Short mmCIF file of N, CA and C and ligand atoms in Angstrom, two decimals:
data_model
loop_
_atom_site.label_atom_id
_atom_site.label_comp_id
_atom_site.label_asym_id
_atom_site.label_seq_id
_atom_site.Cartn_x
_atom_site.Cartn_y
_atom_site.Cartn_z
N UNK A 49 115.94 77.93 127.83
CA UNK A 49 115.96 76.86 126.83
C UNK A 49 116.68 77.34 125.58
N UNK A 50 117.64 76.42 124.95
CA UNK A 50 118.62 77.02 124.38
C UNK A 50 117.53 77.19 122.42
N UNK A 51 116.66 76.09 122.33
CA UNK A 51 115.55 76.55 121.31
C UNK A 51 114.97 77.61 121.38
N UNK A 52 114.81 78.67 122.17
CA UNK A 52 114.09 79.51 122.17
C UNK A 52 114.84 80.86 121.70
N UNK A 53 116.39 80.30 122.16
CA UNK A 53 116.97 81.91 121.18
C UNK A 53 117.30 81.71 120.56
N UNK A 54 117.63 79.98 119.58
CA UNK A 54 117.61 79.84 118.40
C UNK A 54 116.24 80.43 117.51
N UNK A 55 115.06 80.27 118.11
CA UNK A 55 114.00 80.27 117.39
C UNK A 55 113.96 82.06 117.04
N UNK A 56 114.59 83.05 118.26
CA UNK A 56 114.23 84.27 118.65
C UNK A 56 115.21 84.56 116.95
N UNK A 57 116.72 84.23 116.80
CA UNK A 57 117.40 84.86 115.87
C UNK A 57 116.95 84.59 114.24
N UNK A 58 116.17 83.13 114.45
CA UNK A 58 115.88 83.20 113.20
C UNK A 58 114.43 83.95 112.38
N UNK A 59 113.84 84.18 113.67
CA UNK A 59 112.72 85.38 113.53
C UNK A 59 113.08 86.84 113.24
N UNK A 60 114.38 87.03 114.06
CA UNK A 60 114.82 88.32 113.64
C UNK A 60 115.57 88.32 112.37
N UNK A 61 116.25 87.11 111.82
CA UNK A 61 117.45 87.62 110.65
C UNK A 61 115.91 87.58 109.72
N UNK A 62 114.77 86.59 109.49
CA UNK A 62 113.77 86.71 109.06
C UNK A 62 113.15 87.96 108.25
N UNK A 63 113.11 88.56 109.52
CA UNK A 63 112.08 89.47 109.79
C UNK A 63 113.13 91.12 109.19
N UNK A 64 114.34 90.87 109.33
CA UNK A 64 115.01 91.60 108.91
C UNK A 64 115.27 91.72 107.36
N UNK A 65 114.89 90.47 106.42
CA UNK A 65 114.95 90.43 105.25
C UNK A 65 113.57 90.73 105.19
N UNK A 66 112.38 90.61 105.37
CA UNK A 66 111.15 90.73 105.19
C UNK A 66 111.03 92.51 105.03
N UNK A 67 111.44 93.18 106.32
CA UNK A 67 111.64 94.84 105.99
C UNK A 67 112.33 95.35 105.22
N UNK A 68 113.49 94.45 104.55
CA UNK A 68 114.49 95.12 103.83
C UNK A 68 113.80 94.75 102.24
N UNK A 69 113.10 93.90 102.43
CA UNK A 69 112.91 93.48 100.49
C UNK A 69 111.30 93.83 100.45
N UNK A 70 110.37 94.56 101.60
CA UNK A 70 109.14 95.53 101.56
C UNK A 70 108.24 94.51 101.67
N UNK A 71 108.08 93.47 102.09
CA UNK A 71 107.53 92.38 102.12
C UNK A 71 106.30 92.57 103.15
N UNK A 72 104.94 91.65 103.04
CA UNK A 72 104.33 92.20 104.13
C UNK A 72 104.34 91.40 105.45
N UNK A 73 104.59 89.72 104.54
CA UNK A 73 104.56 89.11 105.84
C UNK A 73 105.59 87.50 105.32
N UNK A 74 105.69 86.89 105.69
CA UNK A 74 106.61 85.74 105.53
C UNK A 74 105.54 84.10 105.80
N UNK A 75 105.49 83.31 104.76
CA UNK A 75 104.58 82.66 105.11
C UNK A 75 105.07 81.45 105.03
N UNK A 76 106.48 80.52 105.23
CA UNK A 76 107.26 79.77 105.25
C UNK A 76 108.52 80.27 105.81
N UNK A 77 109.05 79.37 106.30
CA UNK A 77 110.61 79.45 106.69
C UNK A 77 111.49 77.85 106.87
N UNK A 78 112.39 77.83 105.60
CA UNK A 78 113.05 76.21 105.77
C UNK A 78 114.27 76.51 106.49
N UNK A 79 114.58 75.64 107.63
CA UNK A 79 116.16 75.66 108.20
C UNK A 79 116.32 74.42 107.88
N UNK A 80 117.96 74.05 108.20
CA UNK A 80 118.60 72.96 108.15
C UNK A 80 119.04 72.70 109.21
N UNK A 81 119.23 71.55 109.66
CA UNK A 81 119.48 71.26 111.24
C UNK A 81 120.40 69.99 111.57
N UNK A 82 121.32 70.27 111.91
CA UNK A 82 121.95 68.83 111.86
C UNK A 82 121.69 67.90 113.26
N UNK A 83 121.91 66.77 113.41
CA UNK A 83 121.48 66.34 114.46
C UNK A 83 122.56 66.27 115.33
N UNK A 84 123.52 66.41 115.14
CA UNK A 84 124.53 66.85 116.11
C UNK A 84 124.90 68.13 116.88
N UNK A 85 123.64 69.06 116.14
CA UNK A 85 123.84 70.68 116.46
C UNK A 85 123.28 70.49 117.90
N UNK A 86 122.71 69.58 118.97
CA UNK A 86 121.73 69.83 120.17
C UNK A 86 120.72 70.50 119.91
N UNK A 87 120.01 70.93 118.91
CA UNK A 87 119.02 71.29 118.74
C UNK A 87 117.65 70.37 118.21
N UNK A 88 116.76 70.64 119.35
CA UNK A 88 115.46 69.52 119.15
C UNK A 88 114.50 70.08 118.23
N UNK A 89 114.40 69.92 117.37
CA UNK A 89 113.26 70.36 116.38
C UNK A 89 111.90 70.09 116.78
N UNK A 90 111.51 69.33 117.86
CA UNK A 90 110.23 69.55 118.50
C UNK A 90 110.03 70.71 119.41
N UNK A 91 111.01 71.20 120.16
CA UNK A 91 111.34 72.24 120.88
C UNK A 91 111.52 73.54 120.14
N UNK A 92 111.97 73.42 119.01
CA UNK A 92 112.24 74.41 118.21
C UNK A 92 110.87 74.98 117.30
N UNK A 93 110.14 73.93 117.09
CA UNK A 93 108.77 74.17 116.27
C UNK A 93 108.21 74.99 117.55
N UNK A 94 108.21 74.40 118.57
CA UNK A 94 107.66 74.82 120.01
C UNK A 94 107.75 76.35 119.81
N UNK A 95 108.59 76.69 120.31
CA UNK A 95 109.40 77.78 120.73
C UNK A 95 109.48 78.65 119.52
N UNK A 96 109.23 78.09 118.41
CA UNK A 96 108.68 79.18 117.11
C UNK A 96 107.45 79.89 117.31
N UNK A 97 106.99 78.91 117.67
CA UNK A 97 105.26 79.09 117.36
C UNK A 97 105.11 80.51 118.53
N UNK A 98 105.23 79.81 119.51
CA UNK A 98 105.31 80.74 120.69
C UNK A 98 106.12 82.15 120.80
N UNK A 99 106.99 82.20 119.61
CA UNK A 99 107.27 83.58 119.52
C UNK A 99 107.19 84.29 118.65
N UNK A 100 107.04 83.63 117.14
CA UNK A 100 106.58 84.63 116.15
C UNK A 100 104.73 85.59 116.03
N UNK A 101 104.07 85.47 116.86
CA UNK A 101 103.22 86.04 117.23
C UNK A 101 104.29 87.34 117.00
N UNK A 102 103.31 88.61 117.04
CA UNK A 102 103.88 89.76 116.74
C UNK A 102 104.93 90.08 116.00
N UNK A 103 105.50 89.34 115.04
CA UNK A 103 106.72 89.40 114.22
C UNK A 103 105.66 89.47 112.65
N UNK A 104 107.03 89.54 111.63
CA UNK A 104 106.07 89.68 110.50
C UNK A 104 106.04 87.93 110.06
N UNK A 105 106.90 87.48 111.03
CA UNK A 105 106.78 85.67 110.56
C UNK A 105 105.30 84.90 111.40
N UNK A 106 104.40 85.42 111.75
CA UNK A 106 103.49 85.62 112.88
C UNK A 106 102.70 84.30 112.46
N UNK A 107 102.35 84.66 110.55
CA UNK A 107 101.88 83.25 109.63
C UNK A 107 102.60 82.27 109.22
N UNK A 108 103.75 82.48 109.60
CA UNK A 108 104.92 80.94 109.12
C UNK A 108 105.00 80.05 109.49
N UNK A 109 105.47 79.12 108.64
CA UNK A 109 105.60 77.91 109.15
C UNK A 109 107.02 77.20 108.99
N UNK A 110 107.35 76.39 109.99
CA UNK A 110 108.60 76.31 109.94
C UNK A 110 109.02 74.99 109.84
N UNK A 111 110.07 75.10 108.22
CA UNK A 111 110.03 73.20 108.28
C UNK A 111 111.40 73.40 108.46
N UNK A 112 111.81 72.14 108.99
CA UNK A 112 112.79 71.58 109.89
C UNK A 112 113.57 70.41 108.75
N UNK A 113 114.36 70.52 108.11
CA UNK A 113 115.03 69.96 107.35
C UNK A 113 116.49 69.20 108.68
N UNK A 114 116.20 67.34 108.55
CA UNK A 114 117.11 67.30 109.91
C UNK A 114 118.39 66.36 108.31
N UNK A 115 119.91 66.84 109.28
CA UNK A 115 120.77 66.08 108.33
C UNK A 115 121.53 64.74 109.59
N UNK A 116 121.73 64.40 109.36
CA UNK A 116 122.22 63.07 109.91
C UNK A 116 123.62 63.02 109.88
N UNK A 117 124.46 62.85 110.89
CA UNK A 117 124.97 63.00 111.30
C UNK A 117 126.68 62.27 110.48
N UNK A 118 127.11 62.64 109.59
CA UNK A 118 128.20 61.62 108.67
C UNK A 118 129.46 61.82 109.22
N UNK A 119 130.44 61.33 108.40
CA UNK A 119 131.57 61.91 108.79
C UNK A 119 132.95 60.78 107.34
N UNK A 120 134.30 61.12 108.03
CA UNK A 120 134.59 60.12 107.16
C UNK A 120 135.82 59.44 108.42
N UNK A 121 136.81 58.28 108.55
CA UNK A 121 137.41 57.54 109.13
C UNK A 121 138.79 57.96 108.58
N UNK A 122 139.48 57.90 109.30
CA UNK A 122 140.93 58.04 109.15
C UNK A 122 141.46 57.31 109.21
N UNK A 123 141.32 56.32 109.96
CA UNK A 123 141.72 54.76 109.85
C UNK A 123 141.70 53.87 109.03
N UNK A 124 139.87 53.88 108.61
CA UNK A 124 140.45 52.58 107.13
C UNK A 124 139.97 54.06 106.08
N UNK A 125 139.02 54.99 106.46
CA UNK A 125 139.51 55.77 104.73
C UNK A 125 138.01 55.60 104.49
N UNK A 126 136.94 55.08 104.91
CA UNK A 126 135.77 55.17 104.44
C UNK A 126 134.54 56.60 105.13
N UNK A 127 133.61 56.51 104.48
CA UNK A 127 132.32 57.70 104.91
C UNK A 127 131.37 56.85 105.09
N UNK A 128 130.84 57.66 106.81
CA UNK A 128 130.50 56.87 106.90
C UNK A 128 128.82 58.07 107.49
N UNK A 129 127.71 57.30 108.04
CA UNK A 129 126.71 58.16 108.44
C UNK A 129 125.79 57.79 109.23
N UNK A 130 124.99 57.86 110.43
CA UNK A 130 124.72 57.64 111.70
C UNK A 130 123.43 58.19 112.04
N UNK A 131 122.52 57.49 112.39
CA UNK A 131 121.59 57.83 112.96
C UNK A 131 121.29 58.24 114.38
N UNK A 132 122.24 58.14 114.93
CA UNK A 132 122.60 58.98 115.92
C UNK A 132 122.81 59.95 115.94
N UNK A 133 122.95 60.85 117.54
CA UNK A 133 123.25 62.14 117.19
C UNK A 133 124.67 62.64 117.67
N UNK A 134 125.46 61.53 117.93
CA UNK A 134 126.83 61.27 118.53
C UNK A 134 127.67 60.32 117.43
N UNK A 135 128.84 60.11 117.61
CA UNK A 135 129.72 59.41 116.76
C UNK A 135 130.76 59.27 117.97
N UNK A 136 130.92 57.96 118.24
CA UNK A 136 131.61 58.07 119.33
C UNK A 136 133.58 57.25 118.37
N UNK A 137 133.11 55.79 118.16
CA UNK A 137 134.30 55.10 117.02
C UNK A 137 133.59 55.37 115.94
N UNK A 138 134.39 54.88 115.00
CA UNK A 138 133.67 54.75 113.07
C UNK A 138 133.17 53.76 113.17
N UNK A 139 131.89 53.63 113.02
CA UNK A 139 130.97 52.76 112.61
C UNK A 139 131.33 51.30 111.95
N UNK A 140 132.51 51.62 111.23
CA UNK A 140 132.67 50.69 109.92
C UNK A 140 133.96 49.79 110.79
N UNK A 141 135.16 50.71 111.21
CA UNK A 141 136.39 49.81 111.99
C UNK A 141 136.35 49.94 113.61
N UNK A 142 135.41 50.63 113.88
CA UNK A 142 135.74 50.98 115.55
C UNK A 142 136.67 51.97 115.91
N UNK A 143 137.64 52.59 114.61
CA UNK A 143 138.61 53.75 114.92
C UNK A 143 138.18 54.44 115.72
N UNK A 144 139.37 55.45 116.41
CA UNK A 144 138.42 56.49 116.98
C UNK A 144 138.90 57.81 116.46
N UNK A 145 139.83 57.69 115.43
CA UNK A 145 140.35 58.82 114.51
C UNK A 145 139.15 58.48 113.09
N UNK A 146 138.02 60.08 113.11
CA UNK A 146 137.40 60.46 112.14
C UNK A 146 136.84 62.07 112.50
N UNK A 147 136.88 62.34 110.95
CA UNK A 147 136.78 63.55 111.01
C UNK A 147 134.58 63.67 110.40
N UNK A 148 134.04 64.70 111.49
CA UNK A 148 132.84 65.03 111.24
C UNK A 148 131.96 65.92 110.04
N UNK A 149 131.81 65.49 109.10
CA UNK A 149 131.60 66.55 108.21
C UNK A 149 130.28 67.38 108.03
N UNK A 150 129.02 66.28 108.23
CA UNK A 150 127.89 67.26 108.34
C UNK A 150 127.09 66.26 110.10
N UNK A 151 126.20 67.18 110.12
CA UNK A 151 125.43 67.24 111.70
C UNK A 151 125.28 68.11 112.16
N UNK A 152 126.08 69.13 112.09
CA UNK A 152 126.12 70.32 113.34
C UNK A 152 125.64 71.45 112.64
N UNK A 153 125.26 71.51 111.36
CA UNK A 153 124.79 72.71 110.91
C UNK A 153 123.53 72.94 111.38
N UNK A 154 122.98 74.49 111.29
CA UNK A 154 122.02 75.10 111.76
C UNK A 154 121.65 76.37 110.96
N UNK A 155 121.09 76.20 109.79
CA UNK A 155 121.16 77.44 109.07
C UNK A 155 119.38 77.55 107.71
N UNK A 156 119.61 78.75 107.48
CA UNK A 156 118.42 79.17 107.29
C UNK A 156 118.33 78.74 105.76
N UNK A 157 117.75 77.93 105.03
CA UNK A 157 118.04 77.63 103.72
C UNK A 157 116.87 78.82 103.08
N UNK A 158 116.32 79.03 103.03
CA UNK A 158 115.20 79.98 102.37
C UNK A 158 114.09 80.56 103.10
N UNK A 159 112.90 81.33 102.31
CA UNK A 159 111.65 81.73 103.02
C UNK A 159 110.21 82.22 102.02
N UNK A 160 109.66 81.88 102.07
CA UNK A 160 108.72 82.21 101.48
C UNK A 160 107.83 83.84 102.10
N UNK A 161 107.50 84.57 101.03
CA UNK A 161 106.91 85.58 101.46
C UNK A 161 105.67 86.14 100.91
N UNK A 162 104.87 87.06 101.27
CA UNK A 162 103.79 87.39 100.65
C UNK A 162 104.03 89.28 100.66
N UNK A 163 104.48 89.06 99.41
CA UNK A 163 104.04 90.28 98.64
C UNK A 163 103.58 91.83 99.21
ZN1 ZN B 217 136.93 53.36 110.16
#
């Protein structure tokens, strides 16, 4: 399951700032997630839970910040943004020339720690 070695790296880059700044344990963790990245944030809470046991993220909790999927049209020139997790034409003319700007990110915005 492709959540589970997402969940595995962000325990380790984690857990790697947690030893490096003497920390004892990590008691939050915010990512950002776009909905175009294929990544299920129910799967991903999943697959957290289930592996930070024995890590120093063992007490964390992991919020799931989801971005929606935008982009802008090349055709008529507008931005546009989708609740979907696909963009197939532009929403606005049916083009099928647009460029994707956010959705696909997957990244660690911060962490909370305990001392
Ligand atoms: Zn358009």
């Amino acid at each position: 399951m492709h959540e589970v070695s997402i969940a595995q790296s962000i325990i380790e880059i984690v857990s790697g700032q947690c030893r490096k700044g003497g920390y004892s344990g990590i008691t939050s963790i915010r990512v950002r997630i776009g909905r175009a990245s294929g990544i299920m944030p129910d799967a991903l809470l999943f697959a957290f839970d289930a592996i930070k046991v024995e890590s120093p993220a063992t007490g964390a909790v992991l919020e799931i910040e989801e971005v929606c999927v935008s982009g802008r049209c090349r055709d008529c020139g507008r931005d546009f943004s989708v609740e979907e997790e696909y963009v197939l034409n532009c929403p606005l003319c049916g083009g099928p020339a647009f460029e994707i700007k956010t959705g696909r990110e997957m990244e660690i915005i911060d962490m909370e720690v305990t001392e």
